[in-house]
mmCIF file of C-alpha atoms and ligand atoms in Angstrom:
data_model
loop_
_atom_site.group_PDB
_atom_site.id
_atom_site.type_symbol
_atom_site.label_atom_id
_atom_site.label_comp_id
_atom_site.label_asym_id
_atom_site.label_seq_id
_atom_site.Cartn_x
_atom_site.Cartn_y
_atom_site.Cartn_z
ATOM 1 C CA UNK L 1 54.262 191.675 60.206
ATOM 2 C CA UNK L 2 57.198 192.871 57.730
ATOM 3 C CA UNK L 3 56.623 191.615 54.426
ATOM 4 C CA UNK L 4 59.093 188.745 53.086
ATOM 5 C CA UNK L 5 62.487 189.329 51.420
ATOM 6 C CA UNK L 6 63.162 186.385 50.858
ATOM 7 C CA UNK L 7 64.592 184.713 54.173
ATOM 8 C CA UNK L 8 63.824 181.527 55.388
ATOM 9 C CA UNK L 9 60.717 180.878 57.364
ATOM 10 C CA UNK L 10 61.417 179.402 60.404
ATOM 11 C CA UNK L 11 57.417 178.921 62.525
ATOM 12 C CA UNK L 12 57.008 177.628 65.494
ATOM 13 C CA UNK L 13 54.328 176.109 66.236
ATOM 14 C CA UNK L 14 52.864 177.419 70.094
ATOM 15 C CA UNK L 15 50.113 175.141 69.882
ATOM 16 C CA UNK L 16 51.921 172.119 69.483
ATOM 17 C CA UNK L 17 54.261 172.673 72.054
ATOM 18 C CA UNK L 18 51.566 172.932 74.803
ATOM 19 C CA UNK L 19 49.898 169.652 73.613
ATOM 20 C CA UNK L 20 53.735 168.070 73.681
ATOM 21 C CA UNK L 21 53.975 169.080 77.170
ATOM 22 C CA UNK L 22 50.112 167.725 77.700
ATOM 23 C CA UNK L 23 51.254 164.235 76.301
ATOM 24 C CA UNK L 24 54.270 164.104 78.343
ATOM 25 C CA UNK L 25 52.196 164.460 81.617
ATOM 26 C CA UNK L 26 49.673 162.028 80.575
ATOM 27 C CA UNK L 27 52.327 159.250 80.825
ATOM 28 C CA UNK L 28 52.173 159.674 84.264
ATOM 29 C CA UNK L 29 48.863 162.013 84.850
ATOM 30 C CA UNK L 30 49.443 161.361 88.816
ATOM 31 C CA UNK L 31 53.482 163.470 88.580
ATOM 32 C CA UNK L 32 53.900 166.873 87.461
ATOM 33 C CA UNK L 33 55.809 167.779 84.728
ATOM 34 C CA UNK L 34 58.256 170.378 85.088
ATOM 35 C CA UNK L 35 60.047 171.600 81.488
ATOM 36 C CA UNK L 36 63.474 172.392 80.871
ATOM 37 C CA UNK L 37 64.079 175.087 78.794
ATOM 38 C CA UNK L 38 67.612 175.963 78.523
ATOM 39 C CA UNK L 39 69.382 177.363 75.385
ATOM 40 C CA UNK L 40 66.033 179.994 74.756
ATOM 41 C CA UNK L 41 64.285 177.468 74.607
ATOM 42 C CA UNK L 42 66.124 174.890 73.022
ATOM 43 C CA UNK L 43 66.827 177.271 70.133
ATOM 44 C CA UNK L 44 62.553 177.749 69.556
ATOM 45 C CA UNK L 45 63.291 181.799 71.855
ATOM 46 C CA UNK L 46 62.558 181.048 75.419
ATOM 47 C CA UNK L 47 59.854 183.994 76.013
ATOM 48 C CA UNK L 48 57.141 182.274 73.435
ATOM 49 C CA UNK L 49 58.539 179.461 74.751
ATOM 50 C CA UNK L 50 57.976 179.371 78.367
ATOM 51 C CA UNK L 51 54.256 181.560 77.697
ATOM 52 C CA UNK L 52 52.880 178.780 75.476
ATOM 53 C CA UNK L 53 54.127 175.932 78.304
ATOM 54 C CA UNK L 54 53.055 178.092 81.529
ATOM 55 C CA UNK L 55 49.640 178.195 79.836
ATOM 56 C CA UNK L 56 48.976 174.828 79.144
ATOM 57 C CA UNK L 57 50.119 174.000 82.733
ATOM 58 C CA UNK L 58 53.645 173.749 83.481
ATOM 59 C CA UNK L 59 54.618 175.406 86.655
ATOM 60 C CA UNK L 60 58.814 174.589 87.238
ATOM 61 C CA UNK L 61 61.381 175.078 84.509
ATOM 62 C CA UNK L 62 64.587 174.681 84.570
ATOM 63 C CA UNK L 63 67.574 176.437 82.419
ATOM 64 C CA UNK L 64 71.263 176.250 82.595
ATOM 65 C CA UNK L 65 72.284 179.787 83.549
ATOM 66 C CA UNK L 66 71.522 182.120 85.947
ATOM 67 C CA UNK L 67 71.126 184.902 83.373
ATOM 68 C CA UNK L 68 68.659 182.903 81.505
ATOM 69 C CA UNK L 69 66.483 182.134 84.890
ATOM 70 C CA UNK L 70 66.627 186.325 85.570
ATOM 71 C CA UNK L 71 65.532 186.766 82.108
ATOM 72 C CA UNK L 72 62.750 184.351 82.575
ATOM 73 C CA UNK L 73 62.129 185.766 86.090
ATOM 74 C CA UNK L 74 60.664 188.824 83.781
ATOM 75 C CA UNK L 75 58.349 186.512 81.913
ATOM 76 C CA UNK L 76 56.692 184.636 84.527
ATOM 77 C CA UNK L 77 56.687 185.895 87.394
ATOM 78 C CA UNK L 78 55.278 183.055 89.294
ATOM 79 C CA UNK L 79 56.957 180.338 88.127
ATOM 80 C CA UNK L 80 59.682 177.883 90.099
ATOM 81 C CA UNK L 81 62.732 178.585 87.684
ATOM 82 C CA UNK L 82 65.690 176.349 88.881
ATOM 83 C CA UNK L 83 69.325 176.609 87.774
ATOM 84 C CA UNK L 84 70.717 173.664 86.259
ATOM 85 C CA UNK L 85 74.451 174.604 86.569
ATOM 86 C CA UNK L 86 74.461 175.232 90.054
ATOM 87 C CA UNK L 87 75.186 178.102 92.710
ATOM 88 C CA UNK L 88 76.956 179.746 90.072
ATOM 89 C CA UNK L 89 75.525 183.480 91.571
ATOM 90 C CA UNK L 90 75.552 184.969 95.476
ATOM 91 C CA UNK L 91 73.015 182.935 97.154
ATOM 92 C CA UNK L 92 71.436 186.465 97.717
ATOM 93 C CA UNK L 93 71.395 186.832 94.201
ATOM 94 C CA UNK L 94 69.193 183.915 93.591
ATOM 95 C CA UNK L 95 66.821 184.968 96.754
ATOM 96 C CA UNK L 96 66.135 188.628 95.033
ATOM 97 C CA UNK L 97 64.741 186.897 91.940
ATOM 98 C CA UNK L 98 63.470 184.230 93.971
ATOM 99 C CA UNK L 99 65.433 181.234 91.808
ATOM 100 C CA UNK L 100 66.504 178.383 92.967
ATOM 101 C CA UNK L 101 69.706 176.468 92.625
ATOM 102 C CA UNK L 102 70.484 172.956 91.244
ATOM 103 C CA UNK L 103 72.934 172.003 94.181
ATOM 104 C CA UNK L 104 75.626 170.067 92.471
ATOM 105 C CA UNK L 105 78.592 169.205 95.360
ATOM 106 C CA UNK L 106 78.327 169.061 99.064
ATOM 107 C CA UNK L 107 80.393 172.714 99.727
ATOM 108 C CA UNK L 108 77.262 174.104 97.678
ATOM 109 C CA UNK L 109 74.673 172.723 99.682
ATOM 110 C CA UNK L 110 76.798 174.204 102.915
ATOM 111 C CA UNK L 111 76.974 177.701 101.345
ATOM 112 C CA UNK L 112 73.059 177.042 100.999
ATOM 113 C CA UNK L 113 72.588 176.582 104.577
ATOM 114 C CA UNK L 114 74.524 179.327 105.531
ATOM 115 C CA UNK L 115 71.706 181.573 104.290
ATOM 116 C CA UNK L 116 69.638 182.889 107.405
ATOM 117 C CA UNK L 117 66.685 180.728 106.401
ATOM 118 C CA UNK L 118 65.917 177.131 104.513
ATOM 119 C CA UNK L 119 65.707 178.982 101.221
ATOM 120 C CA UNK L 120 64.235 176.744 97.927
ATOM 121 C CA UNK L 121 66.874 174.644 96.110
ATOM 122 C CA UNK L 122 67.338 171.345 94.213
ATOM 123 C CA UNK L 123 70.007 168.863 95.349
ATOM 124 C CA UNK L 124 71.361 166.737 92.389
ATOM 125 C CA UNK L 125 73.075 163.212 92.773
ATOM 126 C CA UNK L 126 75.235 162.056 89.953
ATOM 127 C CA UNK L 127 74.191 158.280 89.485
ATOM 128 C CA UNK L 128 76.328 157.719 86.310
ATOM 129 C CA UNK L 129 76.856 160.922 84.192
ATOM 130 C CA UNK L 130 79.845 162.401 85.770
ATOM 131 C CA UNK L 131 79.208 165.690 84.756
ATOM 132 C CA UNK L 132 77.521 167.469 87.745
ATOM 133 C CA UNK L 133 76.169 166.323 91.072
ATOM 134 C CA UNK L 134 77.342 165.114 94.386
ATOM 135 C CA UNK L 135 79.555 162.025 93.682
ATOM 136 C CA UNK L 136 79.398 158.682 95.690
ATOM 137 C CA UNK L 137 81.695 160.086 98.233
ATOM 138 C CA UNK L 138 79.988 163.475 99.109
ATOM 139 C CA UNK L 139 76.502 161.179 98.844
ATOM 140 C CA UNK L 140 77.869 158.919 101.320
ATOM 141 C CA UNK L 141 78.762 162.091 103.387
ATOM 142 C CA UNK L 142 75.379 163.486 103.269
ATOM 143 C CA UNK L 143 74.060 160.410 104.794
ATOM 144 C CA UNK L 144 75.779 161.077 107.763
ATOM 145 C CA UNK L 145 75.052 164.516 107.958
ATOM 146 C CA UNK L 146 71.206 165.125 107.096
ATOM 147 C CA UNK L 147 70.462 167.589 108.735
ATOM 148 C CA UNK L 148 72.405 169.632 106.090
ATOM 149 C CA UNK L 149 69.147 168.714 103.742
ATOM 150 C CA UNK L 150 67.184 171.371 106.271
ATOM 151 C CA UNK L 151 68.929 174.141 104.054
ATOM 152 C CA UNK L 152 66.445 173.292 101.223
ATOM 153 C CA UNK L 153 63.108 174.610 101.083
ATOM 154 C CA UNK L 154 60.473 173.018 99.142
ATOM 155 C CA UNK L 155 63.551 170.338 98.030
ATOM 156 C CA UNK L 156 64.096 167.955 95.251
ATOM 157 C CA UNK L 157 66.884 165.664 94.810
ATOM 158 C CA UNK L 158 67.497 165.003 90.990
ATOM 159 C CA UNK L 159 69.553 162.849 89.053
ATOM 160 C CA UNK L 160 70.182 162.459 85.296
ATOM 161 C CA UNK L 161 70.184 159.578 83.160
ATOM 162 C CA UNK L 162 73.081 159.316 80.692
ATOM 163 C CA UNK L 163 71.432 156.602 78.378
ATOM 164 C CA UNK L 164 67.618 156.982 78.593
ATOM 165 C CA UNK L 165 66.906 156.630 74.564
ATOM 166 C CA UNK L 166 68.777 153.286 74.539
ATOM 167 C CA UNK L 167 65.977 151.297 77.250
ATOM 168 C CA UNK L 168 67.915 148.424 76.735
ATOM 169 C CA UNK L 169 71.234 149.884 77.969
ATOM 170 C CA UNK L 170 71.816 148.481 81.783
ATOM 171 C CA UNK L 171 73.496 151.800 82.925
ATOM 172 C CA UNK L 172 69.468 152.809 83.163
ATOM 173 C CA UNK L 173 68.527 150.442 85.779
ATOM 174 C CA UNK L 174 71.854 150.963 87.546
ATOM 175 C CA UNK L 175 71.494 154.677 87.519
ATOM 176 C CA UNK L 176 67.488 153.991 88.997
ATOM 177 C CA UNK L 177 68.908 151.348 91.360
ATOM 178 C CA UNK L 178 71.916 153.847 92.987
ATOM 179 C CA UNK L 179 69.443 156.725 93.147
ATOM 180 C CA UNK L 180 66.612 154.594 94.880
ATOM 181 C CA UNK L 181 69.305 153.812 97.592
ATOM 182 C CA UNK L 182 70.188 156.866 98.285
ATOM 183 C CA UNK L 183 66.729 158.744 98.134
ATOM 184 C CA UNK L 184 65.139 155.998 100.495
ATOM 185 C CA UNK L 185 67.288 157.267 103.242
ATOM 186 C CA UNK L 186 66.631 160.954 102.386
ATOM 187 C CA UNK L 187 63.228 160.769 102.412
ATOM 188 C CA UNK L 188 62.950 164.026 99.831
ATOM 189 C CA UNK L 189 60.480 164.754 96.401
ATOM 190 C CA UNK L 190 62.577 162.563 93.689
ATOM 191 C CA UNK L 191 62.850 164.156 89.827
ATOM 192 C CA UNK L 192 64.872 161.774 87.309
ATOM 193 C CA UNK L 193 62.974 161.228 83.976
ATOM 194 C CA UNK L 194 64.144 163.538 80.964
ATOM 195 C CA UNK L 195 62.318 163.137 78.096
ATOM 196 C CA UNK L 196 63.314 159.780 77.124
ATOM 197 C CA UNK L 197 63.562 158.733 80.774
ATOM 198 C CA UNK L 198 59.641 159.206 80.854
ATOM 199 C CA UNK L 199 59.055 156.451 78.635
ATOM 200 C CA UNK L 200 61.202 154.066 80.656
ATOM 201 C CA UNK L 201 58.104 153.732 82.760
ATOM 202 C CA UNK L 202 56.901 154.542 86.069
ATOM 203 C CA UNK L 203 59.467 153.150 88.071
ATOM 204 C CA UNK L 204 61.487 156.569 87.054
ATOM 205 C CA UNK L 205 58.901 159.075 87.519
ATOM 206 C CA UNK L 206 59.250 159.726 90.969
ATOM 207 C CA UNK L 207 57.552 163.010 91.836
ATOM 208 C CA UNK L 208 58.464 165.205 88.848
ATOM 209 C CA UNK L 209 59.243 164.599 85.208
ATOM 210 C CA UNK L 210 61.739 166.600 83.803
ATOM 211 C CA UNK L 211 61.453 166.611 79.984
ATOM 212 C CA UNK L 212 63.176 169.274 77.573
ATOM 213 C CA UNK L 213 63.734 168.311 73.645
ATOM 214 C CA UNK L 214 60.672 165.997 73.607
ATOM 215 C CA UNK L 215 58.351 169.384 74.584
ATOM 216 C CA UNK L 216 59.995 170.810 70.844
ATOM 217 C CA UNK L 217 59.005 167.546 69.028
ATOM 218 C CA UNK L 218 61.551 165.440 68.781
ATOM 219 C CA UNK L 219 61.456 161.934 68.920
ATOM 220 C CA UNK L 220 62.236 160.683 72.511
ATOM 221 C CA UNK L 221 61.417 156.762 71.240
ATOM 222 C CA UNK L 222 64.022 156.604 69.071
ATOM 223 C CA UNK L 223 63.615 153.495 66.259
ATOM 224 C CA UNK L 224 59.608 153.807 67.773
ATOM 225 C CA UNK L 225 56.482 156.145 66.052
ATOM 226 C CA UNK L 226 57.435 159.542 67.361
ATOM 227 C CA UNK L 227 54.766 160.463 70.242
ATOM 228 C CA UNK L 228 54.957 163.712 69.364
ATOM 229 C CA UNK L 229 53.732 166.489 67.330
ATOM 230 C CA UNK L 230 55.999 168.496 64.833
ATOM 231 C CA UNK L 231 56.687 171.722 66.430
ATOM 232 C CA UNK L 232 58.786 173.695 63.851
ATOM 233 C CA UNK L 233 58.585 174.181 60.455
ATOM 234 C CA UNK L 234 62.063 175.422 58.006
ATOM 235 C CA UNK L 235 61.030 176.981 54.759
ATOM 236 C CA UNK L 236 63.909 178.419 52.217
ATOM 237 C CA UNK L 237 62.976 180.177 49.359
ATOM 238 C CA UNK L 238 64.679 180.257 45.922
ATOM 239 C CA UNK L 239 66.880 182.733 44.609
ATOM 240 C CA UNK L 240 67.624 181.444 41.571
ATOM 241 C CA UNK L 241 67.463 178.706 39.642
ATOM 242 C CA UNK L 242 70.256 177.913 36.958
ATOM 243 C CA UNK L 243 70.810 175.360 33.721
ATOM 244 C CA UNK L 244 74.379 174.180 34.090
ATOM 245 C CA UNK L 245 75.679 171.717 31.664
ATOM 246 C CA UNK L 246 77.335 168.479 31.992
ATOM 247 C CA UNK L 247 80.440 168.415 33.715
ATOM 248 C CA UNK L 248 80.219 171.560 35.601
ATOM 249 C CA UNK L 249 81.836 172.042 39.707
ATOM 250 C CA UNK L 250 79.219 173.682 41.845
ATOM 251 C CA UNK L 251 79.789 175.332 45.173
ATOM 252 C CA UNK L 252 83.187 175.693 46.968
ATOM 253 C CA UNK L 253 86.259 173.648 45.705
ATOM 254 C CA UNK L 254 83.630 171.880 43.385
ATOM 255 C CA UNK L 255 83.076 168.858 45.373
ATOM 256 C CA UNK L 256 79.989 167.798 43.334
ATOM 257 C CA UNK L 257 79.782 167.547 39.422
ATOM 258 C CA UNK L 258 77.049 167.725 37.291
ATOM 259 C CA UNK L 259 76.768 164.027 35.509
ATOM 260 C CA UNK L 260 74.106 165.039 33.071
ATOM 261 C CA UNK L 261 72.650 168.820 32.139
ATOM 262 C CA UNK L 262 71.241 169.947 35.491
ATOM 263 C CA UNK L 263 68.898 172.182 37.054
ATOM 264 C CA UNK L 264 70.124 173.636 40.600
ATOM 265 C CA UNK L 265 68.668 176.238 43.139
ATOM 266 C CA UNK L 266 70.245 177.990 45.673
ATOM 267 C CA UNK L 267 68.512 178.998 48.463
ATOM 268 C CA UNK L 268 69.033 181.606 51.395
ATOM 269 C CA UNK L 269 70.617 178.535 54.040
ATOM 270 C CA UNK L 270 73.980 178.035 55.223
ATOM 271 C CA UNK L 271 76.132 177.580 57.984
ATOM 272 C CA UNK L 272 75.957 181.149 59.669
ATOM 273 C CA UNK L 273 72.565 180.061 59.837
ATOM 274 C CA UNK L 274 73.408 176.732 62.058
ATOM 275 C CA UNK L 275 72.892 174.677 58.997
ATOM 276 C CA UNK L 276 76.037 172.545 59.546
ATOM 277 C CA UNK L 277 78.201 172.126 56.852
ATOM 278 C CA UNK L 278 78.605 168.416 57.762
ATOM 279 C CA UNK L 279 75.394 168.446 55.449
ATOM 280 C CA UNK L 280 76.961 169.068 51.986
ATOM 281 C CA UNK L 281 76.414 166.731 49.517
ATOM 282 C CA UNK L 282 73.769 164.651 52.047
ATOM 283 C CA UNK L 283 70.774 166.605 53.419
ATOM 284 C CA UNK L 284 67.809 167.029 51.427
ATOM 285 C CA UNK L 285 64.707 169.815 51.259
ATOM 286 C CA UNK L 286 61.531 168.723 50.062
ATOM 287 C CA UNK L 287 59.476 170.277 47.293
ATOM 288 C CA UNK L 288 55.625 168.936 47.252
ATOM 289 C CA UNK L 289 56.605 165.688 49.244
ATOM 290 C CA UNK L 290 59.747 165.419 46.296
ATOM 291 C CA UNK L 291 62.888 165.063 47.801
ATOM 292 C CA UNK L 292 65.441 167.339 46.516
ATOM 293 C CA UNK L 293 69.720 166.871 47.071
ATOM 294 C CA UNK L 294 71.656 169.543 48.711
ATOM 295 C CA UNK L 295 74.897 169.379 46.030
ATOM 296 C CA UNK L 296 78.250 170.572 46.903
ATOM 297 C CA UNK L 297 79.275 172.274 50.141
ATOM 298 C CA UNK L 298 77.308 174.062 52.159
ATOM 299 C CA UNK L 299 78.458 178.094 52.572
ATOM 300 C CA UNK L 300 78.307 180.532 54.813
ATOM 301 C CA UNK L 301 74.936 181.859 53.557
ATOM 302 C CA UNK L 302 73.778 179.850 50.542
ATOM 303 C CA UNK L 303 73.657 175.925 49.572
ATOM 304 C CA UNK L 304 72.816 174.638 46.141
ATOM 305 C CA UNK L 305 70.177 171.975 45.222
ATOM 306 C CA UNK L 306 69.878 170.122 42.318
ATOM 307 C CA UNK L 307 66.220 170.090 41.043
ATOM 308 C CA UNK L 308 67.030 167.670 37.817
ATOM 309 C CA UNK L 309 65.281 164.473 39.239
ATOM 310 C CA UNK L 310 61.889 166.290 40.265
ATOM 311 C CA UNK L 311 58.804 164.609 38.532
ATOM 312 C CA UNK L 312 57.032 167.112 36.525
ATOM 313 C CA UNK L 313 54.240 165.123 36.095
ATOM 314 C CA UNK L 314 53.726 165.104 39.844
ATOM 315 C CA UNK L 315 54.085 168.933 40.649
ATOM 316 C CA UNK L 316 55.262 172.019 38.305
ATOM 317 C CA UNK L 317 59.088 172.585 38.760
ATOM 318 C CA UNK L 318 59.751 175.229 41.508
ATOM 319 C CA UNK L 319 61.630 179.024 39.922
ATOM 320 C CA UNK L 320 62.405 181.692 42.145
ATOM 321 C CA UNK L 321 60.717 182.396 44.966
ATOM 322 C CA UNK L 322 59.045 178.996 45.579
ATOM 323 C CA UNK L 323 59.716 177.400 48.754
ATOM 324 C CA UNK L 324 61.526 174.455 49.242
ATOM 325 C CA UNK L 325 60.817 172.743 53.116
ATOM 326 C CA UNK L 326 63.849 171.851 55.066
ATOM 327 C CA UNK L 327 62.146 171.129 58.452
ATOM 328 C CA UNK L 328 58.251 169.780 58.639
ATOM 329 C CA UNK L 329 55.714 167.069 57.723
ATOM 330 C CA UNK L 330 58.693 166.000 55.305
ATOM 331 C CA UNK L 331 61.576 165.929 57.119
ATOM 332 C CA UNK L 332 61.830 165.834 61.161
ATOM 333 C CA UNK L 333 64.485 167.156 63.420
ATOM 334 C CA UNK L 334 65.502 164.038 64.374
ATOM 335 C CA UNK L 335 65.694 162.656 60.564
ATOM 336 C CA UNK L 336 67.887 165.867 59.661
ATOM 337 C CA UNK L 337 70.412 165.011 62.671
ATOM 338 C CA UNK L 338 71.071 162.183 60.873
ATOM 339 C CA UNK L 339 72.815 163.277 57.751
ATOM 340 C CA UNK L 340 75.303 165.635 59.827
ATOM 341 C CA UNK L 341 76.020 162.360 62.031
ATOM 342 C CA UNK L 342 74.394 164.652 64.836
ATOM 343 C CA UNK L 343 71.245 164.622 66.960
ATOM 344 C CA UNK L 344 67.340 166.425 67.210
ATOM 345 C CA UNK L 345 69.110 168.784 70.057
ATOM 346 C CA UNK L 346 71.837 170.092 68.136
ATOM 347 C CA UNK L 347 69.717 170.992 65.059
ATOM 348 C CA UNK L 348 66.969 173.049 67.557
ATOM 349 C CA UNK L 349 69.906 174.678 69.594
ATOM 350 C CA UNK L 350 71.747 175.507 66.189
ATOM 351 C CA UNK L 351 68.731 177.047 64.395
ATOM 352 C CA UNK L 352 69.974 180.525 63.364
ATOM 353 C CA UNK L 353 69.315 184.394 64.127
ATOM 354 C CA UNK L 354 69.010 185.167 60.689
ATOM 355 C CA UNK L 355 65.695 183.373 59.608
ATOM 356 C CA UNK L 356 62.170 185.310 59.945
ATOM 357 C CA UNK L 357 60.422 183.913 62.704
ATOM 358 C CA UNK L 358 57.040 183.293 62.663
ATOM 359 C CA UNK L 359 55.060 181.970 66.020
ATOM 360 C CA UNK L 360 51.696 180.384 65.559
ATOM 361 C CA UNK L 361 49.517 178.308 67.204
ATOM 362 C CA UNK L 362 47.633 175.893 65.374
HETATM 363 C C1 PLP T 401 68.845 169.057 79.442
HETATM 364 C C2 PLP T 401 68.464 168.346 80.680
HETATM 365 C C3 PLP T 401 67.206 167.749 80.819
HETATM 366 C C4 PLP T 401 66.241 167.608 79.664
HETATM 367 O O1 PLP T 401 66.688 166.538 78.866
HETATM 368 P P1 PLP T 401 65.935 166.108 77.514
HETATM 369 O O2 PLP T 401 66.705 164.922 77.069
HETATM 370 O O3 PLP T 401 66.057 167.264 76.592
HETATM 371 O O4 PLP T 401 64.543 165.802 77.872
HETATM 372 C C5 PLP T 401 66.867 167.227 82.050
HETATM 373 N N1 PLP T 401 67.729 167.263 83.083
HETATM 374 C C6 PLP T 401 68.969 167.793 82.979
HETATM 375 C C7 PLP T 401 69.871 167.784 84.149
HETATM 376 C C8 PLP T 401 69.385 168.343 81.768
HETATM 377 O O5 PLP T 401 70.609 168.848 81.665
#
């Protein structure tokens, strides 16, 4: 391991994503649970990633992009690796590195069967989201033409649910109700339940579970206790720390002003690093459980902090080259979303090149 220089610390946490994934199949011990693991990993670097979940027991993933299914070809070779976006590669492309498509329109699933043998592939039936997926016309087509569903080896039909983290919203049960229709007269393995979608209950598991953020801790109960463990951990060191009397403009077009004499830090953080700059003047790091205020506007590598409220009495002031902790037992992914007005997803997918990266499992 290289020795510091005073980057942030960005650890993942191997452990706890293989006891996320463990959870997730207990809610419905008698389904497997596939994980999705798109955008490396949902930002965590896919090849740690996809080790840590094939050894605690997943066997199918799914990513977005062909390239990203080749590249995780390399890393487990026996896995089921599906393509979310479709038959966006030769069909003999996907045979060689034995992937399998996410059908998403009717002319795919003909260009499927035009392959010399059934050959393994999802089928996907938008119920709601509009986004990919055979739509009510081409579903009603199918269901005079099944025999095209012999082109699929080892098939799944899969929907997705647009509003699973709201239970209350009724475009759940209409999405469950449209796909139940359809499915009963297919007669093929059913997956439907993202993360959220697996706490709906059991009338959307079906025969796989198909969970991605939830595996990388974030809070798939939103308003509820989070089920999950804390899988990454942000930690920014201090480069300086600076007296500035009252009155002063920090950061970039002085948007903040120091009301009283001030203490403020500026640590290695900014938005070439993903850290939005939405968060200026709202987010907060945490120093010994103390929150502390990001002040003015976040830059392209640095944001200031402004130390003056810390309680002494509680812990010794941080200097240079403490840590401050912007992700962890003090502060969530999902909490962070919030002060960018964004969500857990975006802040994993948007976690930067530039911090060290630690991986440990404990
Ligand atoms: C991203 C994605 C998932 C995983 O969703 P999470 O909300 O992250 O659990 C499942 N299915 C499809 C089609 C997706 O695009």
């Amino acid at each position: 391991m290289t020795a510091s220089t005073l980057r942030s610390i960005l650890t993942i946490n191997t452990q706890a994503l293989g006891e996320n994934w463990h959870r997730l199949q207990a809610q419905a011990p008698q389904t497997p649970c596939a994980a999705v693991v798109k955008a490396d990993g949902y930002g965590l670097g896919i090849v740690p990633v996809a080790k840590a979940l094939w050894r605690a027991g997943a066997r199918f993933f799914y990513v977005a992009h062909f390239e990203e299914a080749l590249a995780l070809r390399q890393t487990l070779p026996e896995a089921e690796i599906a393509v979310l976006n479709g038959l966006v590669a030769e069909p003999r492309a996907f045979l060689e590195a034995r992937l399998r498509p996410v059908l998403n329109s009717l002319p795919e699933l003909e260009a499927w069967g035009r392959l010399p043998a059934p050959a393994p592939a999802n089928l996907h039936l938008d119920t709601g989201m509009a986004r990919l997926g055979l739509d009510d016309d081409e579903q009603a087509a199918l269901l005079q033409r099944p025999a095209m569903l012999k082109a699929m080896q080892r098939p799944f039909v899969m929907s997705h649910l647009a509003s699973a983290e709201e239970p209350q919203d009724p475009s759940n049960r209409s999405q469950l109700d449209q796909l139940k229709a359809v499915t009963a007269r297919l007669g093929l393995p059913v997956s439907f339940a993202n993360s959220s979608g697996i706490f709906l209950g059991p009338d959307y598991h079906f025969d796989q579970l198909r969970p991605g953020v939830a595996l990388y801790g974030a809070n798939p109960t939103p308003g509820q206790v989070n089920p999950m463990r804390r899988v990454v951990r942000l930690e920014c060191p201090i480069l300086q720390v600076r007296s500035l009397p009252q009155d002063r403009a920090v950061g970039y077009n002085g948007t903040w002003r120091s009301a009283k004499p001030s203490r403020i830090a500026t640590v290695p953080l900014g938005y070439a690093d993903g850290f939005s700059r939405q968060h200026s003047n709202t987010a907060k790091l945490f120093w010994q459980g103390q929150p502390v205020p990001i002040v003015g506007r976040v830059s392209m590598d640095l944001v200031t902090l402004d130390l003056s409220d810390l309680d002494a009495s509680q812990a010794p002031l941080p200097q240079a080259g403490d840590t401050l902790e912007l992700l962890g037992d003090q502060q969530s992914v999902d909490h962070l979303a919030q002060s960018a007005h964004t969500i857990g997803y975006e802040i994993l997918t948007s976690l930067g090149a530039r911090y060290e990266r630690r991986y440990e499992a404990a």
